[in-house]
Short mmCIF file of N, CA, C and O in Angstrom, two decimals:
data_model
loop_
_atom_site.label_atom_id
_atom_site.label_comp_id
_atom_site.label_asym_id
_atom_site.label_seq_id
_atom_site.Cartn_x
_atom_site.Cartn_y
_atom_site.Cartn_z
N MET A 1294 133.87 -142.61 -75.83
CA MET A 1294 133.36 -141.34 -75.33
C MET A 1294 134.44 -140.62 -74.55
O MET A 1294 135.34 -141.25 -74.01
N GLU A 1295 134.31 -139.33 -74.46
CA GLU A 1295 135.20 -138.51 -73.66
C GLU A 1295 134.43 -137.98 -72.47
O GLU A 1295 133.20 -137.88 -72.50
N VAL A 1296 135.15 -137.63 -71.42
CA VAL A 1296 134.52 -137.10 -70.21
C VAL A 1296 135.17 -135.76 -69.88
O VAL A 1296 136.39 -135.62 -69.95
N ILE A 1297 134.33 -134.78 -69.54
CA ILE A 1297 134.83 -133.49 -69.07
C ILE A 1297 134.11 -133.14 -67.77
O ILE A 1297 133.03 -133.64 -67.49
N ARG A 1298 134.73 -132.29 -67.01
CA ARG A 1298 134.14 -131.82 -65.75
C ARG A 1298 133.91 -130.33 -65.89
O ARG A 1298 134.81 -129.60 -66.30
N LEU A 1299 132.70 -129.89 -65.57
CA LEU A 1299 132.35 -128.48 -65.69
C LEU A 1299 132.15 -127.87 -64.31
O LEU A 1299 131.56 -128.49 -63.43
N GLU A 1300 132.61 -126.66 -64.14
CA GLU A 1300 132.30 -125.88 -62.95
C GLU A 1300 131.58 -124.63 -63.43
O GLU A 1300 132.03 -123.97 -64.36
N PHE A 1301 130.45 -124.33 -62.81
CA PHE A 1301 129.65 -123.20 -63.26
C PHE A 1301 128.92 -122.58 -62.09
O PHE A 1301 128.74 -123.20 -61.04
N GLN A 1302 128.47 -121.36 -62.29
CA GLN A 1302 127.68 -120.65 -61.29
C GLN A 1302 126.27 -121.27 -61.26
O GLN A 1302 125.73 -121.64 -62.31
N PRO A 1303 125.68 -121.39 -60.08
CA PRO A 1303 124.37 -122.04 -59.96
C PRO A 1303 123.28 -121.42 -60.84
O PRO A 1303 122.39 -122.13 -61.32
N GLN A 1304 123.35 -120.13 -61.08
CA GLN A 1304 122.28 -119.47 -61.84
C GLN A 1304 122.24 -119.87 -63.31
O GLN A 1304 121.23 -119.65 -63.98
N ILE A 1305 123.28 -120.50 -63.83
CA ILE A 1305 123.24 -120.93 -65.24
C ILE A 1305 123.01 -122.43 -65.40
O ILE A 1305 122.99 -122.94 -66.52
N LYS A 1306 122.78 -123.11 -64.30
CA LYS A 1306 122.59 -124.56 -64.35
C LYS A 1306 121.45 -124.96 -65.28
O LYS A 1306 121.60 -125.87 -66.11
N ASP A 1307 120.31 -124.28 -65.19
CA ASP A 1307 119.17 -124.63 -66.05
C ASP A 1307 119.51 -124.47 -67.53
O ASP A 1307 119.14 -125.30 -68.36
N LYS A 1308 120.24 -123.41 -67.87
CA LYS A 1308 120.62 -123.18 -69.27
C LYS A 1308 121.55 -124.29 -69.76
O LYS A 1308 121.42 -124.77 -70.89
N ILE A 1309 122.50 -124.67 -68.92
CA ILE A 1309 123.44 -125.73 -69.30
C ILE A 1309 122.70 -127.04 -69.54
O ILE A 1309 122.90 -127.71 -70.55
N PHE A 1310 121.80 -127.41 -68.61
CA PHE A 1310 121.07 -128.66 -68.78
C PHE A 1310 120.12 -128.60 -69.97
O PHE A 1310 119.92 -129.61 -70.65
N GLU A 1311 119.54 -127.46 -70.23
CA GLU A 1311 118.68 -127.31 -71.40
C GLU A 1311 119.48 -127.59 -72.67
O GLU A 1311 119.04 -128.32 -73.56
N PHE A 1312 120.68 -127.03 -72.76
CA PHE A 1312 121.54 -127.26 -73.91
C PHE A 1312 121.96 -128.73 -74.00
O PHE A 1312 121.86 -129.36 -75.06
N LEU A 1313 122.42 -129.29 -72.90
CA LEU A 1313 122.89 -130.68 -72.90
C LEU A 1313 121.77 -131.66 -73.23
O LEU A 1313 122.00 -132.68 -73.89
N ASN A 1314 120.57 -131.37 -72.79
CA ASN A 1314 119.44 -132.25 -73.06
C ASN A 1314 119.01 -132.22 -74.52
O ASN A 1314 118.20 -133.05 -74.95
N SER A 1315 119.55 -131.31 -75.31
CA SER A 1315 119.22 -131.27 -76.74
C SER A 1315 119.91 -132.38 -77.52
O SER A 1315 119.57 -132.65 -78.66
N PHE A 1316 120.87 -133.05 -76.91
CA PHE A 1316 121.59 -134.15 -77.56
C PHE A 1316 120.89 -135.47 -77.24
O PHE A 1316 120.26 -135.63 -76.21
N SER A 1317 121.07 -136.44 -78.13
CA SER A 1317 120.48 -137.76 -77.89
C SER A 1317 121.31 -138.51 -76.84
O SER A 1317 122.46 -138.17 -76.58
N SER A 1318 120.72 -139.57 -76.30
CA SER A 1318 121.43 -140.36 -75.28
C SER A 1318 122.62 -141.11 -75.89
O SER A 1318 123.54 -141.50 -75.17
N GLU A 1319 122.62 -141.32 -77.21
CA GLU A 1319 123.77 -141.94 -77.86
C GLU A 1319 124.93 -140.95 -77.99
O GLU A 1319 126.09 -141.33 -78.02
N GLU A 1320 124.58 -139.66 -78.10
CA GLU A 1320 125.60 -138.63 -78.27
C GLU A 1320 126.18 -138.14 -76.94
O GLU A 1320 127.36 -137.79 -76.86
N LEU A 1321 125.34 -138.15 -75.91
CA LEU A 1321 125.75 -137.53 -74.65
C LEU A 1321 125.09 -138.22 -73.48
O LEU A 1321 123.88 -138.48 -73.49
N LYS A 1322 125.86 -138.52 -72.48
CA LYS A 1322 125.34 -139.09 -71.24
C LYS A 1322 125.74 -138.16 -70.11
O LYS A 1322 126.93 -137.85 -69.94
N ILE A 1323 124.78 -137.71 -69.32
CA ILE A 1323 125.06 -136.82 -68.19
C ILE A 1323 125.32 -137.69 -66.97
O ILE A 1323 124.46 -138.48 -66.56
N VAL A 1324 126.51 -137.56 -66.41
CA VAL A 1324 126.91 -138.35 -65.25
C VAL A 1324 127.05 -137.40 -64.07
O VAL A 1324 127.83 -136.45 -64.12
N ARG A 1325 126.28 -137.64 -63.04
CA ARG A 1325 126.36 -136.81 -61.84
C ARG A 1325 127.66 -137.13 -61.10
O ARG A 1325 128.03 -138.30 -60.94
N GLU A 1326 128.32 -136.11 -60.65
CA GLU A 1326 129.58 -136.29 -59.95
C GLU A 1326 129.34 -136.63 -58.48
O GLU A 1326 128.38 -136.18 -57.88
N ASP A 1327 130.23 -137.40 -57.94
CA ASP A 1327 130.21 -137.75 -56.53
C ASP A 1327 130.35 -136.48 -55.70
O ASP A 1327 131.32 -135.74 -55.87
N PRO A 1328 129.42 -136.21 -54.78
CA PRO A 1328 129.52 -134.98 -53.99
C PRO A 1328 130.74 -134.95 -53.07
O PRO A 1328 131.14 -133.90 -52.58
N PHE A 1329 131.34 -136.10 -52.84
CA PHE A 1329 132.51 -136.18 -51.97
C PHE A 1329 133.81 -136.27 -52.76
O PHE A 1329 134.87 -136.61 -52.22
N PHE A 1330 133.74 -135.99 -54.07
CA PHE A 1330 134.90 -136.13 -54.94
C PHE A 1330 136.11 -135.36 -54.43
O PHE A 1330 137.20 -135.92 -54.29
N GLU A 1331 135.95 -134.08 -54.14
CA GLU A 1331 137.09 -133.26 -53.71
C GLU A 1331 137.66 -133.75 -52.39
O GLU A 1331 138.88 -133.81 -52.21
N GLU A 1332 136.78 -134.11 -51.45
CA GLU A 1332 137.23 -134.62 -50.15
C GLU A 1332 138.02 -135.92 -50.32
O GLU A 1332 139.10 -136.09 -49.75
N ASN A 1333 137.49 -136.84 -51.12
CA ASN A 1333 138.17 -138.11 -51.37
C ASN A 1333 139.48 -137.90 -52.11
O ASN A 1333 140.48 -138.57 -51.82
N LYS A 1334 139.50 -136.95 -53.04
CA LYS A 1334 140.72 -136.65 -53.79
C LYS A 1334 141.82 -136.18 -52.85
O LYS A 1334 142.96 -136.62 -52.94
N LYS A 1335 141.47 -135.30 -51.90
CA LYS A 1335 142.46 -134.80 -50.94
C LYS A 1335 143.01 -135.94 -50.07
O LYS A 1335 144.20 -136.00 -49.80
N LYS A 1336 142.12 -136.83 -49.62
CA LYS A 1336 142.56 -137.97 -48.79
C LYS A 1336 143.51 -138.88 -49.58
O LYS A 1336 144.53 -139.32 -49.05
N LEU A 1337 143.16 -139.15 -50.83
CA LEU A 1337 144.00 -140.02 -51.66
C LEU A 1337 145.35 -139.37 -51.96
O LEU A 1337 146.38 -140.04 -51.95
N GLU A 1338 145.34 -138.06 -52.22
CA GLU A 1338 146.60 -137.35 -52.46
C GLU A 1338 147.48 -137.38 -51.22
O GLU A 1338 148.70 -137.55 -51.33
N ALA A 1339 146.89 -137.23 -50.03
CA ALA A 1339 147.66 -137.29 -48.79
C ALA A 1339 148.24 -138.69 -48.59
O ALA A 1339 149.41 -138.82 -48.18
N SER A 1340 147.46 -139.72 -48.89
CA SER A 1340 147.95 -141.09 -48.78
C SER A 1340 149.09 -141.34 -49.76
O SER A 1340 150.11 -141.96 -49.39
N LEU A 1341 148.94 -140.86 -50.98
CA LEU A 1341 149.99 -141.03 -51.98
C LEU A 1341 151.27 -140.31 -51.55
O LEU A 1341 152.37 -140.85 -51.72
N GLU A 1342 151.12 -139.14 -50.98
CA GLU A 1342 152.30 -138.40 -50.51
C GLU A 1342 153.03 -139.19 -49.43
O GLU A 1342 154.25 -139.25 -49.42
N LYS A 1343 152.29 -139.80 -48.50
CA LYS A 1343 152.92 -140.63 -47.45
C LYS A 1343 153.65 -141.82 -48.07
O LYS A 1343 154.74 -142.18 -47.62
N ILE A 1344 153.06 -142.42 -49.08
CA ILE A 1344 153.72 -143.54 -49.75
C ILE A 1344 154.99 -143.06 -50.43
O ILE A 1344 156.05 -143.68 -50.31
N ASN A 1345 154.90 -141.94 -51.13
CA ASN A 1345 156.06 -141.42 -51.86
C ASN A 1345 157.19 -140.96 -50.95
O ASN A 1345 158.36 -141.11 -51.30
N ASN A 1346 156.84 -140.40 -49.78
CA ASN A 1346 157.92 -139.92 -48.91
C ASN A 1346 158.35 -140.95 -47.87
O ASN A 1346 159.19 -140.68 -47.02
N GLY A 1347 157.76 -142.15 -47.93
CA GLY A 1347 158.21 -143.25 -47.08
C GLY A 1347 157.64 -143.24 -45.67
O GLY A 1347 158.12 -143.98 -44.81
N THR A 1348 156.63 -142.43 -45.38
CA THR A 1348 156.07 -142.37 -44.03
C THR A 1348 154.80 -143.20 -43.87
O THR A 1348 154.24 -143.26 -42.78
N ALA A 1349 154.34 -143.84 -44.94
CA ALA A 1349 153.11 -144.65 -44.87
C ALA A 1349 153.39 -145.94 -44.12
O ALA A 1349 154.48 -146.52 -44.22
N LYS A 1350 152.41 -146.39 -43.33
CA LYS A 1350 152.51 -147.67 -42.65
C LYS A 1350 151.93 -148.72 -43.57
O LYS A 1350 150.75 -148.69 -43.91
N LEU A 1351 152.76 -149.65 -44.01
CA LEU A 1351 152.34 -150.70 -44.92
C LEU A 1351 152.32 -152.03 -44.20
O LEU A 1351 153.09 -152.26 -43.27
N TYR A 1352 151.42 -152.91 -44.61
CA TYR A 1352 151.28 -154.22 -43.98
C TYR A 1352 151.38 -155.32 -45.03
O TYR A 1352 150.94 -155.15 -46.16
N THR A 1353 151.92 -156.47 -44.62
CA THR A 1353 151.90 -157.64 -45.48
C THR A 1353 150.51 -158.26 -45.40
O THR A 1353 149.72 -157.92 -44.50
N LEU A 1354 150.20 -159.18 -46.28
CA LEU A 1354 148.91 -159.86 -46.22
C LEU A 1354 148.76 -160.65 -44.92
O LEU A 1354 147.68 -160.70 -44.34
N GLU A 1355 149.86 -161.22 -44.45
CA GLU A 1355 149.82 -161.98 -43.20
C GLU A 1355 149.52 -161.05 -42.02
O GLU A 1355 148.73 -161.38 -41.14
N GLU A 1356 150.14 -159.87 -42.00
CA GLU A 1356 149.88 -158.90 -40.93
C GLU A 1356 148.44 -158.41 -40.98
O GLU A 1356 147.78 -158.29 -39.94
N LEU A 1357 147.95 -158.16 -42.17
CA LEU A 1357 146.56 -157.72 -42.32
C LEU A 1357 145.61 -158.80 -41.84
O LEU A 1357 144.64 -158.50 -41.12
N ASP A 1358 145.86 -160.03 -42.18
CA ASP A 1358 145.02 -161.14 -41.74
C ASP A 1358 145.00 -161.21 -40.22
O ASP A 1358 143.94 -161.39 -39.61
N GLU A 1359 146.14 -161.03 -39.59
CA GLU A 1359 146.23 -161.06 -38.12
C GLU A 1359 145.43 -159.90 -37.51
O GLU A 1359 144.69 -160.09 -36.54
N ILE A 1360 145.56 -158.73 -38.08
CA ILE A 1360 144.82 -157.56 -37.58
C ILE A 1360 143.31 -157.80 -37.71
O ILE A 1360 142.54 -157.52 -36.77
N LEU A 1361 142.89 -158.32 -38.85
CA LEU A 1361 141.47 -158.58 -39.05
C LEU A 1361 140.94 -159.65 -38.11
O LEU A 1361 139.85 -159.52 -37.56
N GLU A 1362 141.71 -160.69 -37.88
CA GLU A 1362 141.30 -161.76 -36.96
C GLU A 1362 141.15 -161.21 -35.54
O GLU A 1362 140.19 -161.53 -34.84
N GLU A 1363 142.09 -160.36 -35.11
CA GLU A 1363 142.00 -159.75 -33.78
C GLU A 1363 140.76 -158.86 -33.66
O GLU A 1363 140.06 -158.90 -32.65
N THR A 1364 140.51 -158.10 -34.69
CA THR A 1364 139.35 -157.20 -34.69
C THR A 1364 138.05 -157.99 -34.64
O THR A 1364 137.14 -157.67 -33.88
N ILE A 1365 137.96 -159.04 -35.43
CA ILE A 1365 136.76 -159.88 -35.45
C ILE A 1365 136.57 -160.53 -34.09
O ILE A 1365 135.45 -160.56 -33.56
N SER A 1366 137.64 -161.04 -33.50
CA SER A 1366 137.55 -161.69 -32.19
C SER A 1366 137.04 -160.73 -31.13
O SER A 1366 136.23 -161.11 -30.28
N LYS A 1367 137.48 -159.50 -31.16
CA LYS A 1367 137.03 -158.50 -30.17
C LYS A 1367 135.54 -158.24 -30.29
O LYS A 1367 134.87 -158.00 -29.29
N HIS A 1368 135.02 -158.25 -31.51
CA HIS A 1368 133.64 -157.84 -31.73
C HIS A 1368 132.64 -158.98 -31.85
O HIS A 1368 131.43 -158.76 -31.72
N GLU A 1369 133.10 -160.21 -32.08
CA GLU A 1369 132.16 -161.29 -32.28
C GLU A 1369 131.42 -161.65 -31.00
O GLU A 1369 130.31 -162.17 -31.05
N ASN A 1370 131.98 -161.35 -29.85
CA ASN A 1370 131.30 -161.63 -28.58
C ASN A 1370 130.20 -160.61 -28.30
O ASN A 1370 129.35 -160.84 -27.46
N ASN A 1371 130.20 -159.49 -29.02
CA ASN A 1371 129.20 -158.44 -28.82
C ASN A 1371 127.95 -158.65 -29.67
O ASN A 1371 127.02 -157.89 -29.60
N ILE A 1372 127.94 -159.71 -30.48
CA ILE A 1372 126.82 -159.94 -31.39
C ILE A 1372 125.71 -160.68 -30.68
O ILE A 1372 125.81 -161.44 -29.84
#
């Protein structure tokens, strides 16, 4: 299957869905888009830019494990 993304004016939404619903489920599957897609895309692009320009803070697995252990230790007494 192929996937496309449509942008349309709200007033034609019913017409679009009426047309799309004329196809069988084997021919066409309507997938609702994540409402946070654009926001997440911007965050990921910003992260990628930091990686590409060398300004991203990267951690080894050992450093990550240490950070997680410290975080858990701080909060486990609050349970």
